[in-house]
Coordinates of N, CA and C in Angstrom, one line a residue:
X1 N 102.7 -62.4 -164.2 CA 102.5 -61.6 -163.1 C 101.6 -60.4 -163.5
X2 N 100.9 -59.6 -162.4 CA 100.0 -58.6 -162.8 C 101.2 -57.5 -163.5
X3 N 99.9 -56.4 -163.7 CA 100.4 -55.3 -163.3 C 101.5 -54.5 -163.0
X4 N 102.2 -53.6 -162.6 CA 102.4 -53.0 -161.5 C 102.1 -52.3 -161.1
X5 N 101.8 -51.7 -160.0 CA 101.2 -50.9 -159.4 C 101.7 -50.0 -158.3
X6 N 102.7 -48.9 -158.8 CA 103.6 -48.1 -158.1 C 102.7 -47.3 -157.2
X7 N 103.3 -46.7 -156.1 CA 102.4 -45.9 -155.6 C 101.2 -46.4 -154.7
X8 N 100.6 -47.8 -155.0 CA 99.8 -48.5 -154.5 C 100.2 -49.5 -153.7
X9 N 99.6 -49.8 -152.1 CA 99.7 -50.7 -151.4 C 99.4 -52.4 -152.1
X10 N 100.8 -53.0 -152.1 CA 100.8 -54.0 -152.3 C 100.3 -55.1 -151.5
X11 N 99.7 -56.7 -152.1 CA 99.5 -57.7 -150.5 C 100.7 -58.5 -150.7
X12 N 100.6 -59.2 -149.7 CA 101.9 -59.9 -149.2 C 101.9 -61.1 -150.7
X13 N 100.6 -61.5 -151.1 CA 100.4 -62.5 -151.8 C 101.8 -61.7 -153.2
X14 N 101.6 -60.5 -153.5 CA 102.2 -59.8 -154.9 C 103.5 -59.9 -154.5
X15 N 103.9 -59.7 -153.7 CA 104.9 -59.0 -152.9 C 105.9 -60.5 -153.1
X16 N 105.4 -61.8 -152.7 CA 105.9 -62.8 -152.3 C 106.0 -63.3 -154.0
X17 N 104.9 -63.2 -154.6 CA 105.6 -63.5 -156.1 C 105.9 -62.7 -156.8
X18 N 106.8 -61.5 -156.6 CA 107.7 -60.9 -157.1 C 108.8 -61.0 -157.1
X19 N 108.7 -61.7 -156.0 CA 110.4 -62.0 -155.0 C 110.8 -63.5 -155.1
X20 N 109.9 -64.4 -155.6 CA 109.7 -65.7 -156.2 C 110.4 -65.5 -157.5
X21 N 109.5 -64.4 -158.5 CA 109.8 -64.2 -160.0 C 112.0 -63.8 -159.9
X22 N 111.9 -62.5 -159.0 CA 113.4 -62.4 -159.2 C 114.1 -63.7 -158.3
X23 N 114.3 -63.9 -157.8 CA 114.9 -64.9 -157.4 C 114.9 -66.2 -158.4
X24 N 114.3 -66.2 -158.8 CA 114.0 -67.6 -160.1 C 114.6 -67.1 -161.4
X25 N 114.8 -65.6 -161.7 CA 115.3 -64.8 -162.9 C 116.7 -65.3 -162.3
X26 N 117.5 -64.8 -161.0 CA 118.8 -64.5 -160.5 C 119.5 -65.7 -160.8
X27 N 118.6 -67.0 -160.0 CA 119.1 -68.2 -159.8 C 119.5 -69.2 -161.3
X28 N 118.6 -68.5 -162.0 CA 119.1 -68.9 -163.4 C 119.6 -68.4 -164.3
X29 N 119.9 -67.1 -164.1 CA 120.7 -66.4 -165.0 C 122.5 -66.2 -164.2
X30 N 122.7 -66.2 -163.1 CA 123.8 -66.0 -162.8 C 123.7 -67.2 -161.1
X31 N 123.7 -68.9 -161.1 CA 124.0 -69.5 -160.1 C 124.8 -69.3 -159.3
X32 N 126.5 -69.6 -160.2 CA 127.3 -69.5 -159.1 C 127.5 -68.2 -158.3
X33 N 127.4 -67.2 -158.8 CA 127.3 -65.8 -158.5 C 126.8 -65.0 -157.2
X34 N 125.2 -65.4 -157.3 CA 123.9 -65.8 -156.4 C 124.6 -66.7 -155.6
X35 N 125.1 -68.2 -155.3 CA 125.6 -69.2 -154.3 C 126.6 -68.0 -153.6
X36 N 127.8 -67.6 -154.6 CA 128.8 -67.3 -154.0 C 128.6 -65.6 -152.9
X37 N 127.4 -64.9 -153.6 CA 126.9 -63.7 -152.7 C 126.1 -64.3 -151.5
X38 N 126.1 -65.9 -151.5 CA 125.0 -66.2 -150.2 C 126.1 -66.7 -149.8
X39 N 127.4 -66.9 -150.0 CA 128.3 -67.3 -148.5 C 128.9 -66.2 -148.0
X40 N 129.4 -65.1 -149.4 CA 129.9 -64.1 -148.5 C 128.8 -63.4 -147.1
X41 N 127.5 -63.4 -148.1 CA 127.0 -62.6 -146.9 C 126.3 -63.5 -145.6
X42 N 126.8 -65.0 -145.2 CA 126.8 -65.9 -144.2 C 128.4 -65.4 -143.6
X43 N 129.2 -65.5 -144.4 CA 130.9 -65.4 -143.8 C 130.7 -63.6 -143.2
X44 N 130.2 -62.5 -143.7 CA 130.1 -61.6 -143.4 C 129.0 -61.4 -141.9
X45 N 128.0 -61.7 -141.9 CA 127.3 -62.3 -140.7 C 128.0 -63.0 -139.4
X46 N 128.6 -63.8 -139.7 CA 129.8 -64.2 -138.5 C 131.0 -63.5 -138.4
X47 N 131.3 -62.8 -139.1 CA 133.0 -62.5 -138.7 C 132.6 -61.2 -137.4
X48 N 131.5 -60.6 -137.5 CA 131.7 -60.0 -135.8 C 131.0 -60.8 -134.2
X49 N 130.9 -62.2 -135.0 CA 131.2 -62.9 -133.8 C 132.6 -63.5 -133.4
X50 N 132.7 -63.6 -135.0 CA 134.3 -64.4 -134.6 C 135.5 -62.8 -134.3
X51 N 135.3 -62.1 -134.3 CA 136.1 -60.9 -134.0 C 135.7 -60.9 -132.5
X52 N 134.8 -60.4 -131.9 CA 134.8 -60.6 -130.4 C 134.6 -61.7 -129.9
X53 N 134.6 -63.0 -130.3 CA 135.2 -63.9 -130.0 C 136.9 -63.9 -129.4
X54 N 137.4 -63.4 -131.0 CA 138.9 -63.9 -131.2 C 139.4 -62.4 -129.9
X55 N 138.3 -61.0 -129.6 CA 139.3 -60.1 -129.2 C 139.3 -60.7 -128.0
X56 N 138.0 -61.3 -126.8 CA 138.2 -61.7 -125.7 C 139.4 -62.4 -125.3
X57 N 139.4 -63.5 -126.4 CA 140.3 -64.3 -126.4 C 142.1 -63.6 -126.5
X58 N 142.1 -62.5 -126.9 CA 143.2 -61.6 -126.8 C 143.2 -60.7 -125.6
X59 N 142.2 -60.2 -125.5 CA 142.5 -59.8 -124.0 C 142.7 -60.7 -122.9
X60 N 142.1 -61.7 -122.9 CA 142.5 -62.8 -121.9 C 143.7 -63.4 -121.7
X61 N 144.5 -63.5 -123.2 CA 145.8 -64.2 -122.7 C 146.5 -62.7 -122.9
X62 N 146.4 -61.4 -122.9 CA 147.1 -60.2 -122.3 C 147.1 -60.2 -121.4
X63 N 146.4 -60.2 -120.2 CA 146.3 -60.7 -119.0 C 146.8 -61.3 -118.0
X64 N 146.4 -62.8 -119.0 CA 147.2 -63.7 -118.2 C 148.5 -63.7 -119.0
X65 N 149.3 -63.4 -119.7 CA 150.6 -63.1 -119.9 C 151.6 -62.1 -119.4
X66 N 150.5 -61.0 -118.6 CA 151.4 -60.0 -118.4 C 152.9 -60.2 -117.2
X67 N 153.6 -59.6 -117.3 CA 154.7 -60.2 -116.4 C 155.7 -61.6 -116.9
X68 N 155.0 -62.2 -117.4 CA 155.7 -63.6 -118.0 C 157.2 -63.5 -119.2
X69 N 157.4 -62.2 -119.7 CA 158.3 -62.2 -120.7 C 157.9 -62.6 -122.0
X70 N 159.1 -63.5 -122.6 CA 159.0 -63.5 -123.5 C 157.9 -64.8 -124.2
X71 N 157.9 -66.0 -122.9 CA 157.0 -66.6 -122.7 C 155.5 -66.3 -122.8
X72 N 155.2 -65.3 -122.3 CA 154.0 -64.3 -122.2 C 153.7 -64.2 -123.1
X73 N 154.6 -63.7 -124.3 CA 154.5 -63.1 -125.9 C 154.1 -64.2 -126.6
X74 N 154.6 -65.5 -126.4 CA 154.3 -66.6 -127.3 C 153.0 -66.6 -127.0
X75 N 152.2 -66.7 -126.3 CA 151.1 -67.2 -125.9 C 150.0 -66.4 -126.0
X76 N 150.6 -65.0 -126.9 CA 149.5 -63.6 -126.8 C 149.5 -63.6 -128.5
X77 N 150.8 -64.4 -129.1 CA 150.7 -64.0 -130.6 C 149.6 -64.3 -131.8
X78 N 149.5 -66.0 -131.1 CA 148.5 -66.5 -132.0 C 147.1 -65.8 -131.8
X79 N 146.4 -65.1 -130.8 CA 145.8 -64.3 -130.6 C 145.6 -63.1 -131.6
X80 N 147.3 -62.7 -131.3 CA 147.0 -61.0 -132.1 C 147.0 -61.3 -133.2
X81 N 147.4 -62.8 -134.1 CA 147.6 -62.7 -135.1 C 145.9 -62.9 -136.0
X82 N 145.0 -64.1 -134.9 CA 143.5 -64.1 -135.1 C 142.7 -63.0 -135.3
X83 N 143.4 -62.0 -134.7 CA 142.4 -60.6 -134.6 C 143.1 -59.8 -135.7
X84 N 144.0 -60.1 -136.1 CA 144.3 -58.7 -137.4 C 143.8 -59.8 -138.7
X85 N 143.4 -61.3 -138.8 CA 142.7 -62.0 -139.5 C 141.3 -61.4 -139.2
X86 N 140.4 -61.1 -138.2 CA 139.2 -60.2 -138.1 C 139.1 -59.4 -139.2
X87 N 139.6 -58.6 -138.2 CA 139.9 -57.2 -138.6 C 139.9 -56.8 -140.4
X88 N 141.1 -57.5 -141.0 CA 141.1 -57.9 -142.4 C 140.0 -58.3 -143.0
X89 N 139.7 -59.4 -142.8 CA 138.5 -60.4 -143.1 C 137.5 -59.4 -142.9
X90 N 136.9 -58.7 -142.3 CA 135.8 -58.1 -142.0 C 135.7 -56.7 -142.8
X91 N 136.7 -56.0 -142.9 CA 136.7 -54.7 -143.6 C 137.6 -54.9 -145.0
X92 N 138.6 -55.7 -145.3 CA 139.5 -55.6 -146.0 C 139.1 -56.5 -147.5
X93 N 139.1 -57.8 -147.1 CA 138.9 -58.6 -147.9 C 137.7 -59.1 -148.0
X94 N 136.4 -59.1 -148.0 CA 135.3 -59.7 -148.5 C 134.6 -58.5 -149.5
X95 N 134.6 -57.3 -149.3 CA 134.1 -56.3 -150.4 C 135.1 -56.6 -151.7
X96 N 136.3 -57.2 -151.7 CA 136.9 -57.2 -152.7 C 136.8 -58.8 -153.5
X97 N 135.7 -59.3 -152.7 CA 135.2 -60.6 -153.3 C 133.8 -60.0 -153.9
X98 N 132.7 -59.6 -152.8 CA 131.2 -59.6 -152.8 C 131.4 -58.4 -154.0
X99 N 132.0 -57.1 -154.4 CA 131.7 -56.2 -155.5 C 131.9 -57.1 -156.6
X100 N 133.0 -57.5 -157.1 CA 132.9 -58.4 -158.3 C 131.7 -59.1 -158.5
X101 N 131.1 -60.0 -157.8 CA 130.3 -60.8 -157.8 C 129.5 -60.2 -157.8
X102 N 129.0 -59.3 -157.3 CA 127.6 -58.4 -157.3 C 127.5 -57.8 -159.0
X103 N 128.8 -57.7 -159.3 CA 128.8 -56.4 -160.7 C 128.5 -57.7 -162.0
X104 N 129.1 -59.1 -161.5 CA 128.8 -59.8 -162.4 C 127.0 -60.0 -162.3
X105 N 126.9 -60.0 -160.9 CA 125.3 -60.9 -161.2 C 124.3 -60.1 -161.8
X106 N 124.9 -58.5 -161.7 CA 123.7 -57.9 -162.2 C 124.0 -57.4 -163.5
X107 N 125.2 -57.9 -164.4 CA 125.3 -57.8 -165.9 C 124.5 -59.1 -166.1
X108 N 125.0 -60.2 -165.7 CA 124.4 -61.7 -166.4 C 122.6 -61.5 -166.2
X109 N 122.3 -60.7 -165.2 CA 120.8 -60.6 -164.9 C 120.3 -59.7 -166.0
X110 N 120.4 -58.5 -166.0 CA 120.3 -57.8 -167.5 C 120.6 -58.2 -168.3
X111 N 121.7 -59.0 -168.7 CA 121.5 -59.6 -170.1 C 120.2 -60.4 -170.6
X112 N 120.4 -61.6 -169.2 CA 118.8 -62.3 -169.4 C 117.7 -61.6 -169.8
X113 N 117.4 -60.9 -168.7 CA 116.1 -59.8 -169.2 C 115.9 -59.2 -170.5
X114 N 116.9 -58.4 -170.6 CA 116.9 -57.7 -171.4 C 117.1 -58.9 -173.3
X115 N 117.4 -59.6 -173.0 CA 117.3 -61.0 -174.2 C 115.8 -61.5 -174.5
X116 N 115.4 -61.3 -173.4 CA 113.8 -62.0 -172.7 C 112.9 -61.1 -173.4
X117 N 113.0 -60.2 -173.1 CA 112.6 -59.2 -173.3 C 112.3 -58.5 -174.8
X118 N 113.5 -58.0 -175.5 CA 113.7 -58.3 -177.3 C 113.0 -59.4 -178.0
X119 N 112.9 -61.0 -177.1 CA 112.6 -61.9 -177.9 C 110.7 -61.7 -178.3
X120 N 110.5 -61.0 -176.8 CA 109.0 -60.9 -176.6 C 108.9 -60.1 -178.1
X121 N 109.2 -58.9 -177.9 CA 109.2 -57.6 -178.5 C 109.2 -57.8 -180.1
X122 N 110.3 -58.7 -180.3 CA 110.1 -59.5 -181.5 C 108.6 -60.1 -182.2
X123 N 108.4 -60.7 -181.2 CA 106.8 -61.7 -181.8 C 106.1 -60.9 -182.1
X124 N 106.2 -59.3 -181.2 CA 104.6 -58.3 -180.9 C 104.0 -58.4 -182.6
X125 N 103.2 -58.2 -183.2 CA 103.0 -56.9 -184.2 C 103.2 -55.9 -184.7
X126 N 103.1 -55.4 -185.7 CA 103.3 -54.0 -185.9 C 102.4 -53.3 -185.3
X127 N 101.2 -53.9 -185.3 CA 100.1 -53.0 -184.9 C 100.5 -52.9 -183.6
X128 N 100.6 -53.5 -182.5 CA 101.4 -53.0 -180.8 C 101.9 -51.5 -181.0
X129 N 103.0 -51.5 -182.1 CA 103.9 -50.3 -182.2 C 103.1 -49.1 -182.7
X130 N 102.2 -49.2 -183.0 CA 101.7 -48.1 -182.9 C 101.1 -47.2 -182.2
X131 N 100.4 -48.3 -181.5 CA 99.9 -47.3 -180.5 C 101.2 -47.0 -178.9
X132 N 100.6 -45.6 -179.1 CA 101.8 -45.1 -178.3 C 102.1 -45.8 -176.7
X133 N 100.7 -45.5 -176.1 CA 101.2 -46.1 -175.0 C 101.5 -47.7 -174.6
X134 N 101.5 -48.8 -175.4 CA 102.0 -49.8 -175.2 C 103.9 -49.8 -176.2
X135 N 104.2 -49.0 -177.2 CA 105.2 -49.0 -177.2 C 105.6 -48.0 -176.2
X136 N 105.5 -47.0 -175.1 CA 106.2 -46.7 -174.2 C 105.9 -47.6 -173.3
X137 N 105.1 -49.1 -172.8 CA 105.3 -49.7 -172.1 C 106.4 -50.4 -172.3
X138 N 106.5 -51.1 -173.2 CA 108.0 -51.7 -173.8 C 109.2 -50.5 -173.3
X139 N 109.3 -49.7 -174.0 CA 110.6 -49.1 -173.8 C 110.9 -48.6 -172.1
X140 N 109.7 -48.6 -171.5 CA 109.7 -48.2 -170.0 C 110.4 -49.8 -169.1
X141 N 110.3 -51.2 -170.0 CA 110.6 -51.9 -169.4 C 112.1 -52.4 -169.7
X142 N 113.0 -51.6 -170.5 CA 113.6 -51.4 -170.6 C 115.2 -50.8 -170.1
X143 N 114.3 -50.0 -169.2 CA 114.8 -49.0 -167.8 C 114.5 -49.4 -166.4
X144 N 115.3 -49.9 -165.9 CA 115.0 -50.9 -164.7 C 114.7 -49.5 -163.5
X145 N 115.3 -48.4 -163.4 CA 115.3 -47.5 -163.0 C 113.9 -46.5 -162.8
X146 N 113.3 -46.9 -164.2 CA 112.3 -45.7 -164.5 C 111.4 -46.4 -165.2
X147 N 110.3 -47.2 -163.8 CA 108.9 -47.8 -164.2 C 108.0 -47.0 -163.7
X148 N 107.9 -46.3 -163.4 CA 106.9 -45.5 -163.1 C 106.5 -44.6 -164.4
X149 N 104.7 -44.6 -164.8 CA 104.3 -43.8 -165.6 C 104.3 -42.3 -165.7

C-alpha cells in the first residue's frame, strides 16, 4: 500500500484498498470474532423491527382482550412476554455479547500487527536506525492512534 496521506483527499481507488487491507488483517487474525460481530450487528438491525412488530402485536390482542377476563389475559401474555424479550434483547443482552467480542478482536488484531510488524523491523538494518526520520516512522507505526507527522 502507498503512503499515507493524512490531511489529503483520498480516491475511492485508496480508500477501497485500505478497507480491503483491514478487513483481510481482521478476517485473519481474529475469524470467529469478525463472524460473530457480523451476526450480532444483523440480530441488532432487526430487533427494532421485531419490537414493533411484537408491540403491534401487543396492542392488538389488548384490545381485542379487553373486557374478556381472565381469558383475555391468556391471550395478551404471550405477547407481553415477546415484548419484554425485545426490550431485553435490544438494550440488555447483545452489548453484553458484542463488547467482549469487540475487546477480543481488537487484542488478537494488534497482536497480529504489532508481530508483523517487529518481524519487519527485525530484517531492517542498522543503517535504517539511524537515520532519524525513518526510525520515527517505525515507532509512529506503532501507535495506532498517532500517525500523523
Amino acid at each position: 500500500m502507498s503512503e499515507l496521506n493524512f490531511g489529503k483527499t483520498s480516491s475511492m481507488k485508496e480508500i477501497a484498498a485500505s478497507v480491503r487491507w483491514a478487513a483481510g488483517v481482521v478476517a485473519r487474525a481474529a475469524p470467529w470474532q469478525a463472524a460473530g460481530l457480523t451476526a450480532l450487528a444483523v440480530v441488532e438491525g432487526l430487533s427494532p423491527v421485531f419490537s414493533i412488530y411484537v408491540t403491534q402485536h401487543l396492542i392488538d390482542s389488548v384490545i381485542a382482550a379487553a373486557g374478556r377476563g381472565r381469558e383475555g389475559l391468556t391471550a395478551v401474555l404471550p405477547w407481553l412476554f415477546a415484548f419484554a424479550v425485545s426490550l431485553s434483547l435490544g438494550y440488555e443482552v447483545l452489548w453484553r455479547f458484542r463488547d467482549p467480542l469487540l475487546t477480543r478482536l481488537r487484542q488478537r488484531t494488534h497482536y497480529v500487527l504489532e508481530k508483523r510488524r517487529l518481524a519487519h523491523a527485525s530484517e531492517l538494518p542498522l543503517t535504517f536506525f539511524e537515520e532519524s526520520a525513518s526510525y520515527d516512522r517505525l515507532a509512529r507505526s506503532s501507535e495506532p492512534g498517532r500517525k500523523i507527522a
